[in-house]
Every structure is written in structure tokens, then in C-alpha cells.
mmCIF file of C-alpha atoms and ligand atoms in Angstrom:
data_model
loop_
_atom_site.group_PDB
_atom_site.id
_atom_site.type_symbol
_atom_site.label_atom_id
_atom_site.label_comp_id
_atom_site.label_asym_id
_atom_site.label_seq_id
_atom_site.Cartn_x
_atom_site.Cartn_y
_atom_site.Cartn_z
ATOM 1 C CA UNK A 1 51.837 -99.888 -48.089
ATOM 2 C CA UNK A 2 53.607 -96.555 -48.714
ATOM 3 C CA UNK A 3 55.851 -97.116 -51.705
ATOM 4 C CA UNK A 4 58.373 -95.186 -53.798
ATOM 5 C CA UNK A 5 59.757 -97.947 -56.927
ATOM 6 C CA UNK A 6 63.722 -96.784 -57.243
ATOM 7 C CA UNK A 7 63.941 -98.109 -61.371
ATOM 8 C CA UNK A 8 65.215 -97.465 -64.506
ATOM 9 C CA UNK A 9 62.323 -98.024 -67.139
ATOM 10 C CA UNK A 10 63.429 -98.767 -70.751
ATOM 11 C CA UNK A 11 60.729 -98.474 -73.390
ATOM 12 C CA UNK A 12 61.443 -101.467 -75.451
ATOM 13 C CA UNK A 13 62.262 -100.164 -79.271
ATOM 14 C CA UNK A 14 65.848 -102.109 -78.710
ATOM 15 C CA UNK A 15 67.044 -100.178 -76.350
ATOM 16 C CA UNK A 16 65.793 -102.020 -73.633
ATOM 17 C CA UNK A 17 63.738 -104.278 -72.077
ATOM 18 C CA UNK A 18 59.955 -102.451 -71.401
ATOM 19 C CA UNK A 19 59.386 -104.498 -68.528
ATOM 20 C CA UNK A 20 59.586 -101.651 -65.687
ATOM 21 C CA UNK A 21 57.021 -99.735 -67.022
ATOM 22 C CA UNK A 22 54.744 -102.676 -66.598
ATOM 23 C CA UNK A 23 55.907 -102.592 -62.967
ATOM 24 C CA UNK A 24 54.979 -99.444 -62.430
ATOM 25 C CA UNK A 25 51.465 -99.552 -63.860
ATOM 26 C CA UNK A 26 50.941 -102.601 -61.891
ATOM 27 C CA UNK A 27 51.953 -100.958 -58.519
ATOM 28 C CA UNK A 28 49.317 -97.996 -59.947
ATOM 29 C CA UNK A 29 47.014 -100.320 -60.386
ATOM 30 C CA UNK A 30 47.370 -102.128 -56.999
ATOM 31 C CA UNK A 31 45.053 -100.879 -54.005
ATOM 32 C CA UNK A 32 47.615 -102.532 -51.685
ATOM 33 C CA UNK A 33 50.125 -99.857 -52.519
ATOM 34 C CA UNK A 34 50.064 -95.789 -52.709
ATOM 35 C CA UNK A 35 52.672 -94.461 -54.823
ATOM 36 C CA UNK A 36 54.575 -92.072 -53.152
ATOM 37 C CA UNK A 37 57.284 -91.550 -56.011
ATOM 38 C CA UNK A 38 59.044 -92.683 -58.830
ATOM 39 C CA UNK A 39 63.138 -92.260 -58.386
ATOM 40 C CA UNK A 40 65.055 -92.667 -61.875
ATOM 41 C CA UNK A 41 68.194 -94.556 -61.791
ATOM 42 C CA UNK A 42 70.770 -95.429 -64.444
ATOM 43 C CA UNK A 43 70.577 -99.043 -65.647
ATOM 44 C CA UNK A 44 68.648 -99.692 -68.963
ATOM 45 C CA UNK A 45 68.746 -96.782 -70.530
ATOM 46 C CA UNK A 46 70.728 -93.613 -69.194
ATOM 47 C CA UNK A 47 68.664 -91.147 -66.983
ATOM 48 C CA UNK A 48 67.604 -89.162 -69.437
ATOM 49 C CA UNK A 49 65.798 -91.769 -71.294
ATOM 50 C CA UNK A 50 64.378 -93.462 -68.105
ATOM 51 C CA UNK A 51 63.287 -90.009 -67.284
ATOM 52 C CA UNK A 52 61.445 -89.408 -70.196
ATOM 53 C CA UNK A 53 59.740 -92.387 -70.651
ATOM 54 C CA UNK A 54 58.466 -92.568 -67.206
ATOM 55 C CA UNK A 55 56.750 -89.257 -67.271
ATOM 56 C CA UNK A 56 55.537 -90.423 -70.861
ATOM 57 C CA UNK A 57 53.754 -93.541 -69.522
ATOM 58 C CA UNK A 58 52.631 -91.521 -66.341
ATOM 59 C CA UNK A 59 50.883 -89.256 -69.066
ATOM 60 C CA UNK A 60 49.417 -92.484 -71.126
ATOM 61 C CA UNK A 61 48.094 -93.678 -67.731
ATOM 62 C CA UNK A 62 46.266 -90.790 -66.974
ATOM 63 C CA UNK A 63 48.591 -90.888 -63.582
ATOM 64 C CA UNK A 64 51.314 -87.340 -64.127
ATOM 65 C CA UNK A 65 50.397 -86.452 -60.331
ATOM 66 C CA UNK A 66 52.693 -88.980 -59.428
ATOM 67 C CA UNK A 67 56.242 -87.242 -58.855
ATOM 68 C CA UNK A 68 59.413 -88.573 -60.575
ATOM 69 C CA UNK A 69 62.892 -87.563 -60.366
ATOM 70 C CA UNK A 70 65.841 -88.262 -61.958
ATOM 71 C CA UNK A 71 69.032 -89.962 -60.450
ATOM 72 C CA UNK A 72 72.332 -90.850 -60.580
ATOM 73 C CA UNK A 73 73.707 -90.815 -63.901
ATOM 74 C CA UNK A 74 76.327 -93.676 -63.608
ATOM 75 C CA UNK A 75 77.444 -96.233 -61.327
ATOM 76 C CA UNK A 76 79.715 -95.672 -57.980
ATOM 77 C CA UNK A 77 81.027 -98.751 -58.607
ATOM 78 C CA UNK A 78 84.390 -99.106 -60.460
ATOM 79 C CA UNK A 79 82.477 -100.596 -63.402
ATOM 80 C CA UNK A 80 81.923 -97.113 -64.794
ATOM 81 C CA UNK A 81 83.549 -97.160 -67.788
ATOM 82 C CA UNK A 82 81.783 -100.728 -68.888
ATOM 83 C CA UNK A 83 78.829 -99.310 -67.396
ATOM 84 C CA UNK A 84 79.308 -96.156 -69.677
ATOM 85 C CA UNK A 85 79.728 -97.654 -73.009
ATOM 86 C CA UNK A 86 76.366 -99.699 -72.408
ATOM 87 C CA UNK A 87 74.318 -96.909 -71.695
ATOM 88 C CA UNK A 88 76.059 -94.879 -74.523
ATOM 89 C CA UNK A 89 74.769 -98.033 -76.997
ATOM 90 C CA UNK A 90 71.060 -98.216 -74.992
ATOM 91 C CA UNK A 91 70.571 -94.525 -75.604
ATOM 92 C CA UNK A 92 71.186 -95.042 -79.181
ATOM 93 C CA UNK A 93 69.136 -97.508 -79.791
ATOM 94 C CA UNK A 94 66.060 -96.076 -78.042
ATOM 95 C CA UNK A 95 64.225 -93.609 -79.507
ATOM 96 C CA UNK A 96 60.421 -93.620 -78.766
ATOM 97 C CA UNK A 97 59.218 -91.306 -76.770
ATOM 98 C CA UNK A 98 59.764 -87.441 -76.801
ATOM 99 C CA UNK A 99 63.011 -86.145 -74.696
ATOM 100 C CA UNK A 100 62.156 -84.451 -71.237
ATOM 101 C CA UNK A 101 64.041 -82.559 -69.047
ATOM 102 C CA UNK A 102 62.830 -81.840 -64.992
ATOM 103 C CA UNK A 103 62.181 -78.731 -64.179
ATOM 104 C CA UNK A 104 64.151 -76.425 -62.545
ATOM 105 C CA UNK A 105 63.584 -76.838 -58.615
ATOM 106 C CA UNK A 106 62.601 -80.170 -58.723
ATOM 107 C CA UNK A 107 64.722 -82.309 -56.658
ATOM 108 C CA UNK A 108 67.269 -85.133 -57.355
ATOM 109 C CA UNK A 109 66.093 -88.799 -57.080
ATOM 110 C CA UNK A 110 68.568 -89.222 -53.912
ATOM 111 C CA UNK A 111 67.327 -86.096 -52.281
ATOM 112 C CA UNK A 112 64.274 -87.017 -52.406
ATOM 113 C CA UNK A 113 64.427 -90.487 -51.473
ATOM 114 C CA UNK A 114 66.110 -89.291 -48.166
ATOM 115 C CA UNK A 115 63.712 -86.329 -47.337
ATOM 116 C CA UNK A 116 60.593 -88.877 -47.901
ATOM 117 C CA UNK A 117 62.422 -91.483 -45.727
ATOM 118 C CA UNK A 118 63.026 -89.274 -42.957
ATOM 119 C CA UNK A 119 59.866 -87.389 -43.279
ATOM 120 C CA UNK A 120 58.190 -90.570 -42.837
ATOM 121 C CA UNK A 121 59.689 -92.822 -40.132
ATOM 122 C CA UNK A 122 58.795 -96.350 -40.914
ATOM 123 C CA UNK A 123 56.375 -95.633 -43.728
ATOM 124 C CA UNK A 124 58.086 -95.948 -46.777
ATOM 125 C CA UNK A 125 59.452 -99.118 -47.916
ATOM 126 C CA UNK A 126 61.184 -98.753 -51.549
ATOM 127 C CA UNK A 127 60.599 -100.791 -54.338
ATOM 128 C CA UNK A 128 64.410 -101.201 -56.201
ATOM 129 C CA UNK A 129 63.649 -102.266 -59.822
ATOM 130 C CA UNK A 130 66.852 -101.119 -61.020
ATOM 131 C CA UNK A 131 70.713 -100.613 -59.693
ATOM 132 C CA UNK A 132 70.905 -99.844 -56.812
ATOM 133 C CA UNK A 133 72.795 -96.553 -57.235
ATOM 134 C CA UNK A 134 70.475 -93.463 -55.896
ATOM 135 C CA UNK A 135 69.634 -95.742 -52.724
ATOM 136 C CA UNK A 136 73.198 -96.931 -51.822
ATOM 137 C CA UNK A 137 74.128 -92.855 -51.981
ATOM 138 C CA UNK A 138 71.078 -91.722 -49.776
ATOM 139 C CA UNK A 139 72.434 -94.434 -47.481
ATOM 140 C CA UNK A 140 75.697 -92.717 -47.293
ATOM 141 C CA UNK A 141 74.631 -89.091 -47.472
ATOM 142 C CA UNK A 142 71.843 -89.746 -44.415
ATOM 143 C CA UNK A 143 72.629 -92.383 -41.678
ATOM 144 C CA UNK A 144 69.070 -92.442 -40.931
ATOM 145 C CA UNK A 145 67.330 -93.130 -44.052
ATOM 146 C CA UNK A 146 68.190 -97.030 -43.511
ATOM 147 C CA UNK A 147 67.039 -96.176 -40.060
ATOM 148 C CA UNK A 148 63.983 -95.191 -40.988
ATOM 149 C CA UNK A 149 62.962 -97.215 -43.967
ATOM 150 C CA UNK A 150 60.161 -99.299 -43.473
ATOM 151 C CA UNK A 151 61.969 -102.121 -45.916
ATOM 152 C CA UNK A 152 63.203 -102.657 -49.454
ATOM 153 C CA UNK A 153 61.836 -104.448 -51.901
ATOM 154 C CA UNK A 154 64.382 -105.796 -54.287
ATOM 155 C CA UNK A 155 64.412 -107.139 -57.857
ATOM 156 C CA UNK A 156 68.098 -107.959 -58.125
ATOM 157 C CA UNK A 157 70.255 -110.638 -57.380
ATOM 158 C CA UNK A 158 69.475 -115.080 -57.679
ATOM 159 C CA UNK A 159 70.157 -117.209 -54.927
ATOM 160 C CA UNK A 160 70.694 -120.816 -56.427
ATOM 161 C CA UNK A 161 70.081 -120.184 -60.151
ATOM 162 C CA UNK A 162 72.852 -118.687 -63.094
ATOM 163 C CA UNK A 163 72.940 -114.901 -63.258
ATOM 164 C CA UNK A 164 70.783 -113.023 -66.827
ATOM 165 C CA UNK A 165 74.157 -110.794 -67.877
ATOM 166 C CA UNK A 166 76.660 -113.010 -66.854
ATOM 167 C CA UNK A 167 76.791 -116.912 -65.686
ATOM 168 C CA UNK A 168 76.975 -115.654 -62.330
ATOM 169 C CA UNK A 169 75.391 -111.899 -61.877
ATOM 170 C CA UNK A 170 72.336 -110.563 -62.236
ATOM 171 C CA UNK A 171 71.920 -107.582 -64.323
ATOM 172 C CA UNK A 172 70.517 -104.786 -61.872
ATOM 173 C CA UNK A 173 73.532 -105.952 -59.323
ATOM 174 C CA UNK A 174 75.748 -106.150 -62.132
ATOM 175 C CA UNK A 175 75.403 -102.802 -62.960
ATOM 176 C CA UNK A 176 76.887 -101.293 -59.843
ATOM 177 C CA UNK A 177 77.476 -103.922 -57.169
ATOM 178 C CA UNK A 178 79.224 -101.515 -54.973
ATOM 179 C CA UNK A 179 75.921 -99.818 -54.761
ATOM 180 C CA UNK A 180 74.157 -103.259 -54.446
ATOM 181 C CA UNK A 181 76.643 -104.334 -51.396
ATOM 182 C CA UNK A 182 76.270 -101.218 -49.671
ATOM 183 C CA UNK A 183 72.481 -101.341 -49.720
ATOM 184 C CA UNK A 184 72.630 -105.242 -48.363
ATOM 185 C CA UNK A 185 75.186 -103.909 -45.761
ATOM 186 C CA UNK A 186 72.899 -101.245 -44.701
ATOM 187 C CA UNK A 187 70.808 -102.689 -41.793
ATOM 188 C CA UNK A 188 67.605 -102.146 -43.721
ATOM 189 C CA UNK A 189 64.710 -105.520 -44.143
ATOM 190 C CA UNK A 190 65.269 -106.332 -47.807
ATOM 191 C CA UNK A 191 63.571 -109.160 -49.478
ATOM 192 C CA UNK A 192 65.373 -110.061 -52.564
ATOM 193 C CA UNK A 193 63.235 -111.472 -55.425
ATOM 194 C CA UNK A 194 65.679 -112.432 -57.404
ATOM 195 C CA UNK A 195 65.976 -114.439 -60.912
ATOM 196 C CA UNK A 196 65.422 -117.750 -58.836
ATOM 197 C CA UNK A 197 61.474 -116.442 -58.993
ATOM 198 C CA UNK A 198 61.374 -114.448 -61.628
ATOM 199 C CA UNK A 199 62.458 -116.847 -64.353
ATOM 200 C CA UNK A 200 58.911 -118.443 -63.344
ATOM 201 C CA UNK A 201 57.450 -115.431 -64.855
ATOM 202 C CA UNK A 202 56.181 -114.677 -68.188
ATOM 203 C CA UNK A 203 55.202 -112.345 -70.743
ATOM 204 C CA UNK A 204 52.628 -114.343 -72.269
ATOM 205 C CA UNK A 205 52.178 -113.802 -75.979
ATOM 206 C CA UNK A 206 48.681 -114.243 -75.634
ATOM 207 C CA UNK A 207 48.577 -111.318 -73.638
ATOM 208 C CA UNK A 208 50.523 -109.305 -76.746
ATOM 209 C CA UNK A 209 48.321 -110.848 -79.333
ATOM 210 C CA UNK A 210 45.628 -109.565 -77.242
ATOM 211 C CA UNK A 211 46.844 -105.946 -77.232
ATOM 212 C CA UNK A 212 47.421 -106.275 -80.833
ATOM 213 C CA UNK A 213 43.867 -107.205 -81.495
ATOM 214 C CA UNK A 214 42.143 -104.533 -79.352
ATOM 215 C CA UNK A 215 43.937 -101.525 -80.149
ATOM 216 C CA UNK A 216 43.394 -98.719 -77.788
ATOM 217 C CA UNK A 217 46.126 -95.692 -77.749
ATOM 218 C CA UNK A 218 47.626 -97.540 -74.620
ATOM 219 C CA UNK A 219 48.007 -101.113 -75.949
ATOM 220 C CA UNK A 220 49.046 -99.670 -79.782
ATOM 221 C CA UNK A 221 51.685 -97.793 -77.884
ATOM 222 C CA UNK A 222 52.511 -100.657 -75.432
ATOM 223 C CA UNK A 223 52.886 -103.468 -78.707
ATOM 224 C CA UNK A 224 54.995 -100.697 -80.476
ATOM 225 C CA UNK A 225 57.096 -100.532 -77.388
ATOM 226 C CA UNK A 226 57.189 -104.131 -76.864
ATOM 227 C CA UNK A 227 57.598 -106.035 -80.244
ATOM 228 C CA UNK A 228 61.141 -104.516 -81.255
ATOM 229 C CA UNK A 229 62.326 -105.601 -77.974
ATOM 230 C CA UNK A 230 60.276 -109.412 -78.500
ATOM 231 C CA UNK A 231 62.032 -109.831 -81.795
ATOM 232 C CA UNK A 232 65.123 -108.461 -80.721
ATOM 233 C CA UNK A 233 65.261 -111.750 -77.789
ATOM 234 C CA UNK A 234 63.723 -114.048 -80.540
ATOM 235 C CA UNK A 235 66.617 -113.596 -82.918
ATOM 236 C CA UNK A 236 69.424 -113.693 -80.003
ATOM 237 C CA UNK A 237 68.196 -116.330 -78.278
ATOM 238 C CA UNK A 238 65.744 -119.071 -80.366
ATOM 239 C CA UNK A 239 62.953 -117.546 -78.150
ATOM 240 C CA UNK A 240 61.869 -113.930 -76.999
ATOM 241 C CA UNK A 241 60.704 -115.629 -73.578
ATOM 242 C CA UNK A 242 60.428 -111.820 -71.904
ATOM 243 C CA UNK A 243 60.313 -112.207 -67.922
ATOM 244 C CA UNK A 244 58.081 -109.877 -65.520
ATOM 245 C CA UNK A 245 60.837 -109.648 -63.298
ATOM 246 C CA UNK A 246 59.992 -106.177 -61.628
ATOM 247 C CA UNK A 247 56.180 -106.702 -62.071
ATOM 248 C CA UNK A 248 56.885 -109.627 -59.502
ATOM 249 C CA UNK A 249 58.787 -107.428 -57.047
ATOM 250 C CA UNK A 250 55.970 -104.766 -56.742
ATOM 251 C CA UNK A 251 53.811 -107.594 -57.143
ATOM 252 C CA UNK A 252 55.320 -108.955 -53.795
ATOM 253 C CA UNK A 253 54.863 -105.120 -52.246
ATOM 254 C CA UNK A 254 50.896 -106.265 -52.760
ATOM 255 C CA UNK A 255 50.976 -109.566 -51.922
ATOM 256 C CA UNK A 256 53.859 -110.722 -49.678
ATOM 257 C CA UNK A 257 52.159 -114.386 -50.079
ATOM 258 C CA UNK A 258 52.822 -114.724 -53.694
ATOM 259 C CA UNK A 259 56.577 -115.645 -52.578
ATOM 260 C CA UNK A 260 58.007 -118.002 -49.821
ATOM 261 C CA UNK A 261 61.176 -117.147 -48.384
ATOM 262 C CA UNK A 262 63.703 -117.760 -46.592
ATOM 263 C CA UNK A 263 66.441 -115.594 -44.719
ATOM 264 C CA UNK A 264 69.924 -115.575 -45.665
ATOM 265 C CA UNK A 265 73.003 -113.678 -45.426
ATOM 266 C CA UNK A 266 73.596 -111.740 -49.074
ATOM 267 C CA UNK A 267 77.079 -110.680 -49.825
ATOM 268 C CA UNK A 268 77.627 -109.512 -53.213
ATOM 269 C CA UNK A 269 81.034 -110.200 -55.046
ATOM 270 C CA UNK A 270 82.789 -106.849 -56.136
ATOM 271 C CA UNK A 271 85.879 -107.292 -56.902
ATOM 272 C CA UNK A 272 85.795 -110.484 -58.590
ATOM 273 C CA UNK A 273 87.574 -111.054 -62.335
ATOM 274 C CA UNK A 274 84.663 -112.962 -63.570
ATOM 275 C CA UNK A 275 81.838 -113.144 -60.932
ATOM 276 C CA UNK A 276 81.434 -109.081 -60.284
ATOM 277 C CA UNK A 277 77.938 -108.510 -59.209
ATOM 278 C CA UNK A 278 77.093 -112.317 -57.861
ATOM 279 C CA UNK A 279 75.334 -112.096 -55.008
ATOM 280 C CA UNK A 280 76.674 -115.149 -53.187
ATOM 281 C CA UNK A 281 73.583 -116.014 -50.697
ATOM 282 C CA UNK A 282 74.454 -118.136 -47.752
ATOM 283 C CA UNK A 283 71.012 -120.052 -46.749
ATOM 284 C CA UNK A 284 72.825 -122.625 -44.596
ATOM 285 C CA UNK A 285 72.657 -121.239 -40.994
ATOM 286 C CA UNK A 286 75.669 -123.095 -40.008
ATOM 287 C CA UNK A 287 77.886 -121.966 -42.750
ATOM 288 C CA UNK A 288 76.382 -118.329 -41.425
ATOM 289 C CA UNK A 289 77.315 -118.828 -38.803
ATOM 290 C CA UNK A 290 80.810 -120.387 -38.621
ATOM 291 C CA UNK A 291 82.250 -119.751 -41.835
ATOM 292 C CA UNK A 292 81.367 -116.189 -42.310
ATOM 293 C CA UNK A 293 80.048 -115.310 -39.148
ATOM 294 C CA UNK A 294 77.472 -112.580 -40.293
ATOM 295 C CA UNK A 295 73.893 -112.520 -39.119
ATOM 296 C CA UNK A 296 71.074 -112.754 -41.799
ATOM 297 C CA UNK A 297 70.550 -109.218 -43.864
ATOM 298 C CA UNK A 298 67.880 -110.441 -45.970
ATOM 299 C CA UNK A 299 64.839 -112.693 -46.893
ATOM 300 C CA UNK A 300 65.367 -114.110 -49.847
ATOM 301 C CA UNK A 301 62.732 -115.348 -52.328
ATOM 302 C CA UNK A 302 62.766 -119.057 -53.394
ATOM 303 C CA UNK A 303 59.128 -120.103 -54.868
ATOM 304 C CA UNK A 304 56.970 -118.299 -56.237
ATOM 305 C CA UNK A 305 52.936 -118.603 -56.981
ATOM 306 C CA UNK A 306 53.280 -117.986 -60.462
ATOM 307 C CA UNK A 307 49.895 -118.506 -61.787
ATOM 308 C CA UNK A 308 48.669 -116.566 -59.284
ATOM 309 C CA UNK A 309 51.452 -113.557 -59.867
ATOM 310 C CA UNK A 310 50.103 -114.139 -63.942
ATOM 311 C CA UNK A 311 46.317 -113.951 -63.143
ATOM 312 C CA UNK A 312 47.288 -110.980 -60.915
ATOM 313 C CA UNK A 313 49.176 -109.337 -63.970
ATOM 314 C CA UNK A 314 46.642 -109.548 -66.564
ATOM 315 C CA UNK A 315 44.173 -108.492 -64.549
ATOM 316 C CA UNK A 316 46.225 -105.188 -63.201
ATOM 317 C CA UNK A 317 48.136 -104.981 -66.490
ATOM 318 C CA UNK A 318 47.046 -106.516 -69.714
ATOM 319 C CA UNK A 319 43.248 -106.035 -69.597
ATOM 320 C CA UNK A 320 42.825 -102.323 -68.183
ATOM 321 C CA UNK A 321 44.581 -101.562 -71.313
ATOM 322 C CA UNK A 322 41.930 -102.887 -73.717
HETATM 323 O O1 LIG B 401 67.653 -108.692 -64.416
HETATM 324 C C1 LIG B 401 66.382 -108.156 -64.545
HETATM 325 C C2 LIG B 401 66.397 -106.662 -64.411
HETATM 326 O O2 LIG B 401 67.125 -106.109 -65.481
HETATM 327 C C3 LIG B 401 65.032 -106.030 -64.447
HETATM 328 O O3 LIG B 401 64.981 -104.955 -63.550
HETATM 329 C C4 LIG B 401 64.841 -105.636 -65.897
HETATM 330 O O4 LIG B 401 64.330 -104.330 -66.016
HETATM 331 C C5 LIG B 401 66.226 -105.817 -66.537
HETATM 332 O O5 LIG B 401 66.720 -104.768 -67.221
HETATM 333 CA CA1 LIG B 402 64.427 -102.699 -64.246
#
């Protein structure tokens, strides 16, 4: 599968959670999946950051060939000025890696995205690991990228479980769910792995104590990255418990089988007081179909193998960087 993962990667310190860069190392080390691109969103971090540190990793994994350009800076949504102030604070607090800039003549994440799509009818399906921003703008700009989109793989969203940022939204929705509403209006196959699978998932601290103990330059950088961040969740919550949540989305890119799912109408609440960014998931075919009378726009997943989606993770992950 032709891929291009749409994300915002953090690199732990506190600024954010370091969990996309895992993702995209996995989906490197997948033979499943070529990686066409990496498109940088706001989310996280702001685009700078998410910039920087994805070319940085690139460069620890030996993979820089891989292209990756930066995005849309904020949100369309009218959460901009929330959206704003969090990025402001994200920015400040991250500080790991060495500021980049593109270079001149390289092209915007959403140009890109839509001369790849169209390029490449029915080859590329995306990989969305953070808002949905760059893609819900390429939709707009070019009526036939959805058109010609193979699918979209989504971390974002939960189905029948609480929301991570608020009781009711999940955070990569939650950070523009005009975006997030446009791309589920769009016409395009998405399966939504959403916090009702990835809450199954774990960082294992085995897995840290075993970068700790065989220090290579990746895994000293990688615990460096990661143990602000772990400590950071330990204090705030009584236990770091870090998730894998966009691992198991380009996990699912590899291995559709890890998840079982099932289809669903997705309509995502943006204009609520208190429930902006829900995305209120109608399973029930007969509410579907006579209370909101919309067809099914995506397949959304429910279980998930997750000792499989672990073994798979160490093995891609964890132990090529020992
Ligand atoms: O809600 C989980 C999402 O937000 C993931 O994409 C992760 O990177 C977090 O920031
Ligand atoms: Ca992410």
C-alpha cells in the first residue's frame, strides 16, 4: 500500500506526546507500506516544531529520502484562538531538536497532498495521525482528490468510549472539527481507529527500560524524548499509561486484520458548547436510516488484536533500535 501519514509529530520533552514519531518509524519499518510522504499538520506542536522534528527523526533513521512538508499552521475551524494559545504553550515547552526551515521551492503539505492524489488515481490512501486540517483544505481546493484517494486511514475520533481532551472529543478532532467533518463528509473510504481501540494499546515500560539499558544513539535519543513526557502523565494522572494510538492506525495500513469493524455513519459535533469535536457515530442501521437518514461514510474500528498490534510494535519499533 501506497501511503502518505498526514501528522503532527511532537518529540516528547513536555511539549508533547512522542507517539507519532513512533508511527512513522513503524510505517518505515513495515514492508506492507511504501512511504510516499510525510505532510506536517498543526496539532501537537505548531508546524514548525512538527517540521523539525520529523526531518530530525528521518535523519536518526537513516530514512531523509523520504519527503516532508509542512502544513497548515492553524485550524479552519472557529476554534482558532483556543487552538492558538495551545500551540503557543506546546512550542514553549518543546525544545529538543534543532529548528528547520523547508527550503525554498519545496511545496506546501496541501499542495502536495493533492498533486500526489491526482497523480496517482486510486493509489494513495493517507494515513491522518493528526487534525485533519491540510486534508479537509486539499478537499476543498481539488474536487478530485477525494475522488481519487484510494482511502483514509484515520486516528481520530471514539465511537462508544469518553473522548482523551474532553469527556466527549477526541483530541486530533478536537483540534479542528470543521476540518474533521469536512473530511467525513467528503465521499472518501475512511476507517476510523479511534480511542475505542487505541486505549487497548500500550507503551510498555518494559520496552523503555529496555532502551534505557541498551543505549544506542537512537534509543538514548528516543528515552530522552520520551521520559519528560512519561513523567509529565505520571504526575497528572497517578499513571503515565502512554497509548500507541497512531502506531495502531499505520499499524492497520499493514494489517487491516489487526481491527474488526464495523460501518457507521460519523458526524462530528461542531458547534456544540461542550461536546465540540465528538464524533457522534451512529452504528444502528435503523437509526441511520430513519432518524438521520445518511448512508454509512465510514468503517469504524471496535476491537482490536492488541497483543498482536504489541508483538508487531516491538518488533518494528522497540528492538531495531537496540
Ligand atoms: O488522541 C490521540 C492523538 O492525539 C494522537 O494522534 C496523539 O499524537 C495525540 O496527540
Ligand atoms: Ca498525532
Amino acid at each position: 500500500m501506497r501511503i502518505v501519514i498526514d501528522t503532527d509529530p511532537a518529540m516528547g520533552s513536555l511539549g508533547g506526546d512522542p507517539e507519532d514519531c513512533f508511527a512513522i518509524m513503524l510505517a518505515l519499518n513495515s514492508p506492507e507500506l511504501q512511504v510516499e510522504g510525510i505532510t506536517i499538520v498543526q496539532g501537537n506542536v505548531p508546524v514548525d516544531h512538527g517540521y523539525a522534528n520529523a526531518v530530525h527523526w528521518l535523519e536518526l533513521l537513516g530514512r531523509s529520502e523520504v519527503p516532508v512538508m509542512a502544513g497548515l499552521e492553524l485550524p479552519m475551524s472557529p476554534v482558532r484562538r483556543r487552538q492558538r494559545s495551545w500551540l503557543e504553550l506546546r512550542g514553549k515547552l518543546e525544545r529538543l531538536v534543532p529548528r528547520r526551515q523547508p527550503a525554498a521551492g519545496d511545496p506546501h503539505a496541501v499542495d502536495y497532498l493533492i498533486q500526489t492524489v491526482l497523480e496517482n488515481p486510486g493509489e494513495i490512501t493517507l494515513v491522518t495521525i493528526g487534525p485533519l486540517t491540510n486534508v479537509a483544505l486539499a478537499h476543498l481546493r481539488e474536487r478530485e482528490f477525494a475522488r481519487r484517494l484510494a482511502g483514509v486511514i484515520m486516528m481520530g475520533g471514539s465511537a462508544v468510549v469518553p473522548g482523551n481532551i474532553t469527556p466527549m472529543a477526541e483530541f486530533n478532532i478536537w483540534s479542528d472539527p470543521d476540518a474533521a467533518s469536512i473530511v467525513f463528509e467528503a465521499g472518501v473510504p475512511i476507517t476510523m481507529v479511534g480511542l475505542d481501540v487505541c486505549h487497548e494499546t500500550h507503551l510498555e515500560e518494559s520496552s523503555v527500560q529496555m532502551l534505557s539499558e541498551n543505549p544506542t544513539e537512537l534509543s538514548r535519543f528516543v528515552v530522552q524524548a520520551v521520559t519528560p513526557w512519561i513523567k509529565f502523565r505520571a504526575a497528572a494522572n497517578g499513571s503515565a499509561d502512554l497509548h500507541l494510538y497512531d502506531s495502531l492506525a499505520v499499524a492497520v495500513a499493514a494489517k487491516p486484520e489487526l481491527v474488526t469493524t464495523q460501518e457507521a455513519f460519523v458526524a462530528v459535533e461542531t458547534e456544540g458548547r461542550h461536546c465540540e469535536g465528538a464524533t457522534v457515530t451512529y452504528l444502528d442501521p435503523t437509526l441511520r436510516k430513519i432518524l438521520v437518514k445518511r448512508d454509512v461514510n465510514a468503517q469504524v474500528a471496535l476491537e482490536v488484536r492488541a497483543q498482536e498490534f504489541q508483538e508487531l510494535f516491538e518488533s518494528r519499533v522497540i528492538k531495531p533500535m537496540l
